[in-house]
Amino acid sequence: MFAESPIKRRKSTRIYVGNVAIGDGAPIAVQSMTNTSTTDVAATVAQIKRIQAVGGELVRVSIPTMDAAEAFKLIKQQVDIPLIADIHFDYRIALKVAEYGVDCLRINPGNIGSMDRVKSVVDCARDKGIPIRIGVNGGSLEKDLQEKYGEPTPMALVESAMRHVDILDKLNFTQFKVSVKASDVFLAVGAYRELAKRIDQPLHLGITEAGGLRAGAVKSSVGLGMLLAEGIGDTIRISLAADPVEEIKVGFDILKSLRIRSRGINFIACPSCSRQEFDVITTVNALEQRLEDLLTPMDVSIIGCVVNGPGEAEVSDIGLTGARNMSGYYVDGKRQKERLSNDDLVDQLEKRIRAKAAQLEQKNQIKVKQVS
Ligand code: SF4
């Protein structure tokens, strides 16, 4: 029962990272980055697969050395999700991973060195259809910009990004996206707002080094939420000092909150109080864990009593309203004759939610068939 998001997306050009469309109205892609040693091929492949299993659509891999580039070749052969190579300074690494099938190069043209080297990377990217991501970071601003602005400011970040953009413009290369990340929410938001006015290319959003799981998720939600609500942003990464899998989950939760993308269950649950007729918190936590694998978008409301239960259930795909011993059960907003015993709510709800998800999936397939 998802309502349309009222957000009007910023118009941008379109690029493709592998088979993932970015910009020009394409769904906002959720990405993460591996934190294994890239030369440990088995560990990196396993982590990429875990990221993909929870819905990750793009994965960035750090390539600091030629050994890592050789490992990248093996990694690329074992995964089927677009990979972005993170490269600093060494243009030869960029050429090497391009040869090995990289889907996007995260490299700043202004940091490559001589124009000949820049041109060799850009020509190679053009020939192979590989887009570039320019990535400016508040923590590594050029010295002269730090002196000019006194400290990292939104304008300093934008000026840095525009230097790289200008190089690509001169080489007539348009297939790029840009990020201007900072660990400070206002700094990042200010920079993205300004950059959005200056270029037409897609923007990759992130609040960099946001922190651990809870604080980082909150900081990212605030920063990215402000930008996404204004229609700014085409891909996102939640930068957490945590398992990359969590970055994907938080990313989708942010998009879900803004009704930009719906993926998996949107739980509506009350915080519970002494009126609750069953243990709301335990029930919701258990269901969240058990149903992590479900990708079908649906609203499920789990409310402890009749104060708010019926109202929420009436706008949910599945709803539960706490009542003594046997709770009220709703499907498609309609109250069912059947009531669910409070003794084994988790088992009963899991079964019913899975059945409903299968039904919704089938409906979607029929719709797709009719359209095609
Ligand atoms: S819906 Fe009922 S149980 Fe839940 S917080 Fe409100 S009053 Fe308490």
Coordinates of C-alpha atoms and ligand atoms in Angstrom, one line a residue:
M1 CA 0.0 0.0 0.0
F2 CA 2.8 2.4 -0.9
A3 CA 1.9 5.9 -1.6
E4 CA 3.8 7.8 -4.3
S5 CA 6.7 10.0 -3.1
P6 CA 6.0 13.7 -3.4
I7 CA 9.7 14.3 -4.2
K8 CA 10.6 15.7 -7.6
R9 CA 14.0 14.4 -8.7
R10 CA 16.6 16.8 -10.1
K11 CA 17.1 16.2 -13.8
S12 CA 20.4 14.8 -14.7
T13 CA 22.2 13.0 -17.5
R14 CA 22.3 9.2 -17.6
I15 CA 25.3 7.0 -17.2
Y16 CA 25.5 3.2 -16.8
V17 CA 27.7 1.4 -14.3
G18 CA 27.7 -2.1 -15.7
N19 CA 24.0 -2.8 -16.2
V20 CA 22.8 -0.3 -13.5
A21 CA 21.3 2.9 -14.9
I22 CA 22.2 6.0 -13.0
G23 CA 20.6 9.4 -13.3
D24 CA 17.8 10.7 -15.6
G25 CA 15.1 9.3 -13.4
A26 CA 16.6 5.9 -12.9
P27 CA 16.0 4.4 -9.4
I28 CA 18.5 5.7 -6.8
A29 CA 21.1 3.0 -6.6
V30 CA 22.4 1.8 -3.2
Q31 CA 26.1 1.0 -3.0
S32 CA 28.6 -0.1 -0.5
M33 CA 32.3 -0.7 -0.4
T34 CA 34.3 -3.8 0.7
N35 CA 36.6 -3.5 3.7
T36 CA 38.5 -6.7 3.2
S37 CA 42.0 -6.7 1.9
T38 CA 41.5 -6.8 -1.9
T39 CA 44.4 -9.2 -2.4
D40 CA 42.4 -11.7 -0.2
V41 CA 40.3 -12.7 -3.2
A42 CA 38.1 -15.3 -1.3
A43 CA 37.2 -12.9 1.5
T44 CA 36.5 -10.0 -0.9
V45 CA 34.3 -12.2 -3.1
A46 CA 32.4 -13.5 -0.1
Q47 CA 31.8 -10.0 1.2
I48 CA 30.6 -8.7 -2.2
K49 CA 28.1 -11.6 -2.3
R50 CA 26.8 -10.8 1.1
I51 CA 26.4 -7.1 0.1
Q52 CA 24.5 -8.3 -3.0
A53 CA 22.3 -10.7 -1.0
V54 CA 20.8 -7.8 1.0
G55 CA 20.1 -5.8 -2.1
G56 CA 23.4 -3.9 -2.8
E57 CA 23.5 -2.8 -6.4
L58 CA 27.0 -1.5 -6.8
V59 CA 30.2 -2.3 -4.9
R60 CA 33.3 -0.2 -4.7
V61 CA 36.6 -2.0 -4.2
S62 CA 39.8 -0.3 -3.2
I63 CA 42.8 -1.0 -5.6
P64 CA 45.8 0.5 -3.9
T65 CA 48.5 -1.5 -5.7
M66 CA 49.2 -3.5 -8.8
D67 CA 48.8 -6.7 -6.8
A68 CA 45.3 -5.6 -5.8
A69 CA 44.6 -5.0 -9.5
E70 CA 45.6 -8.6 -10.3
A71 CA 43.4 -9.8 -7.5
F72 CA 40.6 -7.6 -8.9
K73 CA 40.8 -9.6 -12.1
L74 CA 40.0 -12.8 -10.2
I75 CA 37.3 -11.1 -8.1
K76 CA 35.5 -9.8 -11.2
Q77 CA 35.3 -13.3 -12.6
Q78 CA 33.5 -14.6 -9.6
V79 CA 30.8 -11.9 -9.0
D80 CA 27.9 -10.6 -11.1
I81 CA 27.4 -7.2 -9.6
P82 CA 28.9 -4.0 -11.1
L83 CA 32.3 -3.1 -9.5
I84 CA 33.8 0.3 -9.0
A85 CA 37.5 0.5 -8.6
D86 CA 38.8 3.0 -6.1
I87 CA 42.1 4.4 -7.4
H88 CA 44.2 7.2 -6.1
F89 CA 47.0 8.7 -8.3
D90 CA 48.4 5.7 -10.2
Y91 CA 46.9 5.9 -13.7
R92 CA 48.5 2.5 -14.6
I93 CA 46.2 0.8 -12.1
A94 CA 43.2 2.4 -13.8
L95 CA 44.3 1.1 -17.2
K96 CA 44.9 -2.4 -15.7
V97 CA 41.5 -2.7 -14.1
A98 CA 39.8 -1.3 -17.2
E99 CA 41.5 -4.3 -19.0
Y100 CA 40.0 -6.6 -16.4
G101 CA 36.4 -5.4 -16.9
V102 CA 35.9 -2.8 -14.2
D103 CA 32.5 -1.1 -14.4
C104 CA 33.4 2.3 -13.1
L105 CA 36.6 4.1 -12.2
R106 CA 36.6 6.2 -9.1
I107 CA 39.6 8.4 -9.8
N108 CA 40.1 12.2 -9.8
P109 CA 41.5 13.3 -13.1
G110 CA 43.3 16.2 -11.4
N111 CA 45.3 13.8 -9.2
I112 CA 46.6 11.5 -12.0
G113 CA 49.5 13.8 -13.0
S114 CA 50.5 14.9 -16.6
M115 CA 47.8 15.6 -19.2
D116 CA 49.2 12.6 -21.2
R117 CA 48.3 10.2 -18.4
V118 CA 44.9 11.8 -17.8
K119 CA 44.2 11.4 -21.5
S120 CA 45.2 7.8 -21.6
V121 CA 42.8 7.0 -18.7
V122 CA 40.0 9.0 -20.2
D123 CA 40.5 7.6 -23.7
C124 CA 40.6 4.1 -22.3
A125 CA 37.3 4.7 -20.3
R126 CA 35.7 6.1 -23.5
D127 CA 36.8 3.2 -25.6
K128 CA 35.5 0.6 -23.2
G129 CA 32.4 2.6 -22.1
I130 CA 33.5 2.9 -18.5
P131 CA 32.1 5.8 -16.5
I132 CA 34.3 7.8 -14.0
R133 CA 33.3 8.9 -10.6
I134 CA 35.0 12.1 -9.4
G135 CA 35.1 11.9 -5.6
V136 CA 36.0 15.0 -3.5
N137 CA 36.3 14.5 0.2
G138 CA 36.4 17.2 2.9
G139 CA 39.2 15.4 4.6
S140 CA 41.6 15.5 1.6
L141 CA 41.0 19.0 0.0
E142 CA 43.9 20.4 -2.0
K143 CA 46.3 22.6 0.1
D144 CA 45.7 25.7 -2.0
L145 CA 41.9 25.4 -1.5
Q146 CA 42.4 25.0 2.3
E147 CA 44.5 28.1 2.3
K148 CA 42.1 30.0 0.1
Y149 CA 39.0 29.1 2.2
G150 CA 40.7 28.8 5.6
E151 CA 38.9 25.5 6.2
P152 CA 36.8 23.0 4.2
T153 CA 33.6 24.9 3.1
P154 CA 30.9 23.9 0.7
M155 CA 32.4 26.3 -1.9
A156 CA 35.9 24.8 -1.4
L157 CA 34.5 21.3 -2.0
V158 CA 32.7 22.4 -5.1
E159 CA 35.7 24.3 -6.5
S160 CA 37.8 21.1 -6.0
A161 CA 35.2 19.0 -7.8
M162 CA 34.9 21.5 -10.6
R163 CA 38.6 21.3 -11.3
H164 CA 38.2 17.6 -12.1
V165 CA 35.0 18.2 -14.0
D166 CA 36.7 20.9 -16.1
I167 CA 39.4 18.4 -17.1
L168 CA 36.8 15.9 -18.3
D169 CA 34.9 18.6 -20.1
K170 CA 38.1 19.6 -22.0
L171 CA 38.5 16.0 -23.0
N172 CA 34.9 15.9 -24.1
F173 CA 34.1 13.1 -21.6
T174 CA 30.6 13.3 -20.2
Q175 CA 30.1 9.8 -18.7
F176 CA 30.8 10.7 -15.1
K177 CA 29.2 11.2 -11.7
V178 CA 30.4 13.3 -8.9
S179 CA 30.5 13.2 -5.1
V180 CA 31.4 15.9 -2.6
K181 CA 31.5 14.1 0.7
A182 CA 32.2 15.5 4.1
S183 CA 31.8 14.1 7.6
D184 CA 29.9 17.3 8.6
V185 CA 26.3 17.2 7.6
F186 CA 26.0 20.9 6.8
L187 CA 29.2 21.0 4.9
A188 CA 28.2 18.0 2.7
V189 CA 24.7 19.2 2.2
G190 CA 25.8 22.7 1.2
A191 CA 28.3 21.4 -1.2
Y192 CA 25.9 19.0 -2.9
R193 CA 23.3 21.8 -3.2
E194 CA 25.8 24.1 -4.9
L195 CA 27.1 21.3 -7.2
A196 CA 23.6 20.4 -8.3
K197 CA 23.2 23.9 -9.7
R198 CA 26.5 23.7 -11.6
I199 CA 26.6 20.4 -13.4
D200 CA 24.1 18.1 -15.2
Q201 CA 25.8 14.8 -14.3
P202 CA 24.4 12.4 -11.7
L203 CA 25.5 12.9 -8.1
H204 CA 26.6 10.2 -5.7
L205 CA 25.7 11.1 -2.2
G206 CA 27.4 10.3 1.1
I207 CA 28.2 11.6 4.5
T208 CA 31.7 10.3 4.7
E209 CA 33.1 8.7 7.8
A210 CA 29.7 9.1 9.4
G211 CA 30.6 6.9 12.5
G212 CA 29.5 3.6 13.9
L213 CA 26.3 1.8 13.2
R214 CA 23.8 3.9 15.2
A215 CA 25.4 7.3 15.1
G216 CA 26.5 6.9 11.4
A217 CA 23.0 5.8 10.4
V218 CA 21.4 8.8 12.1
K219 CA 23.9 11.3 10.6
S220 CA 23.6 9.8 7.1
S221 CA 19.8 9.8 7.4
V222 CA 19.8 13.5 8.3
G223 CA 22.2 14.6 5.7
L224 CA 21.0 12.4 2.8
G225 CA 17.4 12.9 3.9
M226 CA 17.8 16.7 3.4
L227 CA 19.3 16.2 -0.1
L228 CA 17.0 13.4 -1.3
A229 CA 13.9 15.3 -0.1
E230 CA 15.1 18.1 -2.4
G231 CA 15.4 15.7 -5.3
I232 CA 19.2 15.7 -5.2
G233 CA 21.1 12.4 -5.5
D234 CA 21.3 9.4 -7.9
T235 CA 23.3 6.9 -6.0
I236 CA 24.0 6.7 -2.3
R237 CA 26.5 5.1 0.1
I238 CA 26.1 5.1 3.8
S239 CA 29.6 5.3 5.2
L240 CA 29.6 3.2 8.4
A241 CA 32.3 1.9 10.6
A242 CA 30.4 -1.4 10.5
D243 CA 29.7 -4.4 8.3
P244 CA 29.1 -3.1 4.8
V245 CA 25.9 -5.2 4.8
E246 CA 24.5 -2.7 7.3
E247 CA 25.3 0.2 4.9
I248 CA 22.9 -1.4 2.3
K249 CA 20.2 -2.0 4.9
V250 CA 20.4 1.6 6.2
G251 CA 20.5 3.0 2.6
F252 CA 17.3 1.2 1.7
D253 CA 15.7 2.2 4.9
I254 CA 16.4 5.9 4.1
L255 CA 14.9 5.5 0.6
K256 CA 12.0 3.6 2.1
S257 CA 11.3 6.4 4.6
L258 CA 11.1 9.0 1.8
R259 CA 9.0 6.6 -0.3
I260 CA 11.6 6.9 -3.0
R261 CA 12.2 3.1 -3.3
S262 CA 10.4 0.4 -1.6
R263 CA 12.1 -2.9 -0.9
G264 CA 11.2 -5.5 1.7
I265 CA 8.8 -4.9 4.5
N266 CA 8.1 -1.4 5.9
F267 CA 7.2 -2.2 9.5
I268 CA 4.9 0.2 11.3
A269 CA 5.2 -0.6 15.0
C270 CA 4.2 1.4 18.1
P271 CA 6.8 1.9 20.8
S272 CA 4.4 0.0 23.2
C273 CA 3.3 1.0 26.7
S274 CA 1.4 -0.5 29.5
R275 CA -1.7 -0.8 27.3
Q276 CA 0.0 -3.3 25.0
E277 CA -1.8 -6.7 24.8
F278 CA 1.3 -8.6 23.6
D279 CA 5.0 -7.9 23.6
V280 CA 5.3 -5.5 20.7
I281 CA 9.1 -5.0 20.8
T282 CA 10.0 -8.7 20.9
T283 CA 7.4 -9.5 18.1
V284 CA 8.7 -6.8 15.8
N285 CA 12.4 -7.6 16.3
A286 CA 11.8 -11.3 15.7
L287 CA 9.8 -10.6 12.6
E288 CA 12.4 -8.2 11.2
Q289 CA 15.1 -10.8 11.6
R290 CA 13.1 -13.7 10.2
L291 CA 11.8 -11.8 7.2
E292 CA 15.1 -10.1 6.2
D293 CA 15.2 -12.2 3.0
L294 CA 11.8 -10.9 1.8
L295 CA 12.3 -8.2 -1.0
T296 CA 8.6 -7.7 -1.8
P297 CA 7.6 -4.1 -0.8
M298 CA 4.8 -4.3 1.7
D299 CA 3.5 -2.4 4.8
V300 CA 3.0 -4.4 7.9
S301 CA 1.6 -2.8 11.1
I302 CA 2.2 -4.3 14.5
I303 CA 0.4 -2.2 17.1
G304 CA 0.0 -3.1 20.7
C305 CA -3.7 -2.0 21.3
V306 CA -6.8 -0.5 19.8
V307 CA -5.7 3.1 20.4
N308 CA -3.8 3.2 17.1
G309 CA -4.1 -0.3 15.9
P310 CA -7.1 -0.1 13.6
G311 CA -6.1 3.2 12.0
E312 CA -2.7 1.8 11.0
A313 CA -4.0 -1.6 10.0
E314 CA -6.5 0.0 7.6
V315 CA -3.6 1.4 5.5
S316 CA -1.4 -1.6 5.6
D317 CA -1.1 -4.8 3.6
I318 CA -1.1 -6.8 6.8
G319 CA -2.1 -5.4 10.2
L320 CA -2.2 -6.6 13.8
T321 CA -4.1 -4.8 16.5
G322 CA -3.5 -6.0 20.1
A323 CA -6.5 -7.3 22.0
R324 CA -6.7 -9.6 25.1
N325 CA -5.6 -13.1 24.3
M326 CA -6.6 -13.0 20.6
S327 CA -5.4 -10.0 18.5
G328 CA -7.2 -8.4 15.6
Y329 CA -5.9 -9.3 12.2
Y330 CA -6.2 -7.2 9.0
V331 CA -5.4 -8.0 5.4
D332 CA -5.4 -5.2 2.7
G333 CA -6.8 -2.9 5.3
K334 CA -9.8 -5.1 6.1
R335 CA -10.6 -6.6 9.4
Q336 CA -10.7 -10.4 9.2
K337 CA -13.0 -12.6 11.1
E338 CA -10.0 -14.7 12.1
R339 CA -8.1 -13.5 15.2
L340 CA -4.6 -14.5 16.1
S341 CA -3.6 -16.0 19.4
N342 CA -1.2 -13.8 21.3
D343 CA 0.7 -17.0 22.3
D344 CA 2.5 -17.6 19.0
L345 CA 2.2 -14.3 17.1
V346 CA 5.6 -14.5 15.5
D347 CA 5.1 -17.9 13.8
Q348 CA 1.6 -17.0 12.7
L349 CA 2.5 -13.6 11.3
E350 CA 5.6 -14.9 9.5
K351 CA 3.5 -17.5 7.7
R352 CA 0.9 -15.0 6.7
I353 CA 3.3 -12.2 5.7
R354 CA 5.2 -14.7 3.5
A355 CA 2.0 -15.9 1.9
K356 CA 0.9 -12.3 1.2
A357 CA 4.3 -11.4 -0.3
A358 CA 4.0 -14.4 -2.7
Q359 CA 0.6 -13.2 -3.7
L360 CA 1.8 -9.6 -4.3
E361 CA 4.7 -11.0 -6.3
Q362 CA 2.4 -13.0 -8.5
K363 CA 0.2 -10.0 -9.0
N364 CA 3.2 -7.9 -10.1
Q365 CA 4.3 -10.6 -12.5
I366 CA 0.9 -10.7 -14.1
K367 CA 0.9 -6.9 -14.4
V368 CA 4.4 -7.0 -16.0
K369 CA 3.2 -9.7 -18.5
Q370 CA 0.2 -7.6 -19.4
V371 CA 2.3 -4.5 -20.0
S372 CA 5.0 -6.3 -22.1
Ligands
SF4_1 S1 -0.8 1.9 20.3 FE1 -1.5 1.2 22.4 S2 0.1 -0.1 23.1 FE2 1.0 1.0 21.4 S3 1.9 2.8 22.4 FE3 -0.1 3.4 21.8 S4 -1.4 3.1 23.5 FE4 0.5 2.0 23.9

